[in-house]
Short mmCIF file of C-alpha atoms in Angstrom, two decimals:
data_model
loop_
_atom_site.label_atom_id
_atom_site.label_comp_id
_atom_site.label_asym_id
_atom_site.label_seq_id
_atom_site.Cartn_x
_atom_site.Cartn_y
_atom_site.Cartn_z
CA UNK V 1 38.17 48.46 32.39
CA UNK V 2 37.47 45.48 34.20
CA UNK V 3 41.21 44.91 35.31
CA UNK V 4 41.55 46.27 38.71
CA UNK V 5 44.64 47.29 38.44
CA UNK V 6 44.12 49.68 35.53
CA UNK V 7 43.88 53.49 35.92
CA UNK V 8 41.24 55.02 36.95
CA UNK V 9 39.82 57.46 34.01
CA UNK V 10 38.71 61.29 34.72
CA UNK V 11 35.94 62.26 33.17
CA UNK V 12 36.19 65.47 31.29
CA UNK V 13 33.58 68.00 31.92
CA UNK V 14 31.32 68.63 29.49
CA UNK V 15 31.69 72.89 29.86
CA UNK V 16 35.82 71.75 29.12
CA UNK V 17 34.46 70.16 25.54
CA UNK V 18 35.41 71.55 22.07
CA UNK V 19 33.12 72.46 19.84
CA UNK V 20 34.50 69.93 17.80
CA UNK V 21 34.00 66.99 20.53
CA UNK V 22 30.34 68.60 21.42
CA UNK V 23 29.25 68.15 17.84
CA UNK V 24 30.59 64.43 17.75
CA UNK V 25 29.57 63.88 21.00
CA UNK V 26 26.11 65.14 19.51
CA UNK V 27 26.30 63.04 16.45
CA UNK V 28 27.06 60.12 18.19
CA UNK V 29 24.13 60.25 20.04
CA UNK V 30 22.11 60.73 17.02
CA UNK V 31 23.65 58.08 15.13
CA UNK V 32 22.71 55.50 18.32
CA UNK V 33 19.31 56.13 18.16
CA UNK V 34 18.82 56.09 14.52
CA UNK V 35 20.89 52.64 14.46
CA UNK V 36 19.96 51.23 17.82
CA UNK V 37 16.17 52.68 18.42
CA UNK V 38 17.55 53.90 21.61
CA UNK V 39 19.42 56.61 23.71
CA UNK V 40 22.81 56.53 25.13
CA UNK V 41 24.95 58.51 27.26
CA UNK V 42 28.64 59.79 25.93
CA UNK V 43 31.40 61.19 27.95
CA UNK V 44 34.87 61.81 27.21
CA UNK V 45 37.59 60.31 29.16
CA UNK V 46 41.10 61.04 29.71
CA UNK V 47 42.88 58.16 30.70
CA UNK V 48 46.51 56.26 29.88
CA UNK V 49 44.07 53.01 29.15
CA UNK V 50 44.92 51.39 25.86
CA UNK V 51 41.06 51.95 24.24
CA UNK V 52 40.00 54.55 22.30
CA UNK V 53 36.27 54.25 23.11
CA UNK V 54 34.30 51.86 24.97
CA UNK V 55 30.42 50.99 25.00
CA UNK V 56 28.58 48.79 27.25
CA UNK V 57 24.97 48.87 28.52
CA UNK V 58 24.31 52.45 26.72
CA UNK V 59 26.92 54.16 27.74
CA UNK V 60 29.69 55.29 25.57
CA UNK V 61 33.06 56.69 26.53
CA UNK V 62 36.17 58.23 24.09
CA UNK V 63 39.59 58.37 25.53
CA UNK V 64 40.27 61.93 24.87
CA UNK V 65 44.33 60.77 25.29
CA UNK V 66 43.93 57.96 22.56
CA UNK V 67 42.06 59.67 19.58
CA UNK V 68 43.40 63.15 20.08
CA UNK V 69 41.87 66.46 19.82
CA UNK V 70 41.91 66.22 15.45
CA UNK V 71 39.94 62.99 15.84
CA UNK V 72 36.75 65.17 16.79
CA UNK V 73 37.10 67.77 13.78
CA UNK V 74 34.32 67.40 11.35
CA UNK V 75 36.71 66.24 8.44
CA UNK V 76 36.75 63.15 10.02
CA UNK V 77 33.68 62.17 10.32
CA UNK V 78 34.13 58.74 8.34
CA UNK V 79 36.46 57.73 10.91
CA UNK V 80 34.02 58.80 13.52
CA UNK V 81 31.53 56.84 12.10
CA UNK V 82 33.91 53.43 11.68
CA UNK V 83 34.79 53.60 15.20
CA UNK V 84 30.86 53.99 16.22
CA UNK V 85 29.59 50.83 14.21
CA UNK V 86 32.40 49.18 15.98
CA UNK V 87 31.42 50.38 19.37
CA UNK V 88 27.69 50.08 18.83
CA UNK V 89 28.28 46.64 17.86
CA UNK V 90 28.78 45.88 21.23
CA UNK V 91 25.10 46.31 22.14
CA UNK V 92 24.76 43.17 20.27
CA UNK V 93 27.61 41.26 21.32
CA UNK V 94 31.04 42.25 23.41
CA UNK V 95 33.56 39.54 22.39
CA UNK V 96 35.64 40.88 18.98
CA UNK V 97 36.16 37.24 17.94
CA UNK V 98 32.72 36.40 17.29
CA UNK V 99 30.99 35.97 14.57
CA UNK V 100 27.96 37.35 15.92
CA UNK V 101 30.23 40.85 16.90
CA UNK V 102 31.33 40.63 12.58
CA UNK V 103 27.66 40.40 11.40
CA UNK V 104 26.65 42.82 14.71
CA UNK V 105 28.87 45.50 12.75
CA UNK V 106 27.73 44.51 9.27
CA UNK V 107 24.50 44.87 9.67
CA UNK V 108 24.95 48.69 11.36
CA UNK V 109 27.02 49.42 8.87
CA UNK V 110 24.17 47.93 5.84
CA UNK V 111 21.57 50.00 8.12
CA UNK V 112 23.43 53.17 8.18
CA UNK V 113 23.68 52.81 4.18
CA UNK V 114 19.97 51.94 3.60
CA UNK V 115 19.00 55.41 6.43
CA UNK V 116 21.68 57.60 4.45
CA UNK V 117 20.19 56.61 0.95
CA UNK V 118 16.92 57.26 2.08
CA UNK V 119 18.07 61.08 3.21
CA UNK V 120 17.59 60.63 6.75
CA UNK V 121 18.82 63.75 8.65
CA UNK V 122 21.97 62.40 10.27
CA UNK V 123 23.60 62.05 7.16
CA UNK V 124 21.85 63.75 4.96
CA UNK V 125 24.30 65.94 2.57
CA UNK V 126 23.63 69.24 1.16
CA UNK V 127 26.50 70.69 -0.83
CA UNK V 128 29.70 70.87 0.40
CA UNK V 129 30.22 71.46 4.31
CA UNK V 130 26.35 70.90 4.85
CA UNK V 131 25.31 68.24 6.90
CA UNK V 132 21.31 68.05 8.45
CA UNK V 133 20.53 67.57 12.29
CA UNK V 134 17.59 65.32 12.89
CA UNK V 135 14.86 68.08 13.03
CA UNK V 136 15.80 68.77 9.30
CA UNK V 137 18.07 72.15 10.22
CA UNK V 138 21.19 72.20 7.62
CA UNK V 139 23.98 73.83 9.47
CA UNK V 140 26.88 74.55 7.05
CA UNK V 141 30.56 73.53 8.57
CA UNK V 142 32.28 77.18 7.99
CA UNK V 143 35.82 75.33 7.87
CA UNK V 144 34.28 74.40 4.64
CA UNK V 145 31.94 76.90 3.25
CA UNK V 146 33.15 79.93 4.78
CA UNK V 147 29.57 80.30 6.57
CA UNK V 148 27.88 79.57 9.50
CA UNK V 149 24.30 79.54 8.38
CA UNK V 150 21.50 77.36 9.47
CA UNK V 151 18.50 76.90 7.25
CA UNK V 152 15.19 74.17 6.84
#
């Protein structure tokens, strides 16, 4: 935050992650530099902040204490995404009233659609539970298929 006054955050260490927040912590990454042409660093935050993530110059933070643990699980992955666009919109622009933030967002979002259609491996779907990695491995989610398999 850039209020002075506000709480410090703790950073969470990454050997105290869930699978669950690895994998989105993973996917987020992925999902930067297939949208952004670019890398960025993710850590999770605990912190009685009112923000649920926050992006600026690469870096991306979730408040761990804002989205809650069930926020990370795989099921909810199109809320994972929505929050992204919104936070990688910020590369582009960092006031939420702008029009350039609304088109910033827009045009991730139109991206995203155009690199999904085209079967890129961050969103690529295979069945049920199976979603592709960027080196084309299809890991199957075995809350949904029962499996844990990985396969080209």
């Amino acid at each position: 935050s850039s209020d002075p006054s506000a709480p410090k955050a703790q950073t969470i260490d990454p050997e105290d992650w869930t699978e669950d927040q690895k994998a989105t912590v993973a996917f987020s990454k992925r999902l930067h530099l297939l949208l952004l042409g670019c890398s960025t660093e993710v850590v999770l935050v605990k912190t009685s902040n009112n923000f649920s993530a926050a992006y600026s110059r690469r870096n991306l933070d979730f408040n761990v204490n804002a989205l809650g643990r069930k926020w990370f699980q795989p099921e909810n992955r199109e809320a994972q995404v929505e929050l992204l666009l919104h936070e990688f919109a910020h590369y582009f622009e960092a006031d939420h009233l702008s029009e350039k933030f609304a088109d910033a967002v827009g045009k991730l979002g139109a991206k995203l659609h155009r690199k999904r259609n085209a079967g890129h491996g961050v969103l690529a779907k295979r069945g049920p539970g199976h979603f592709s990695d960027e080196g084309g491995l299809y890991c199957s989610d075995p809350r949904i298929t029962g499996t844990n398999g990985c396969y080209r």
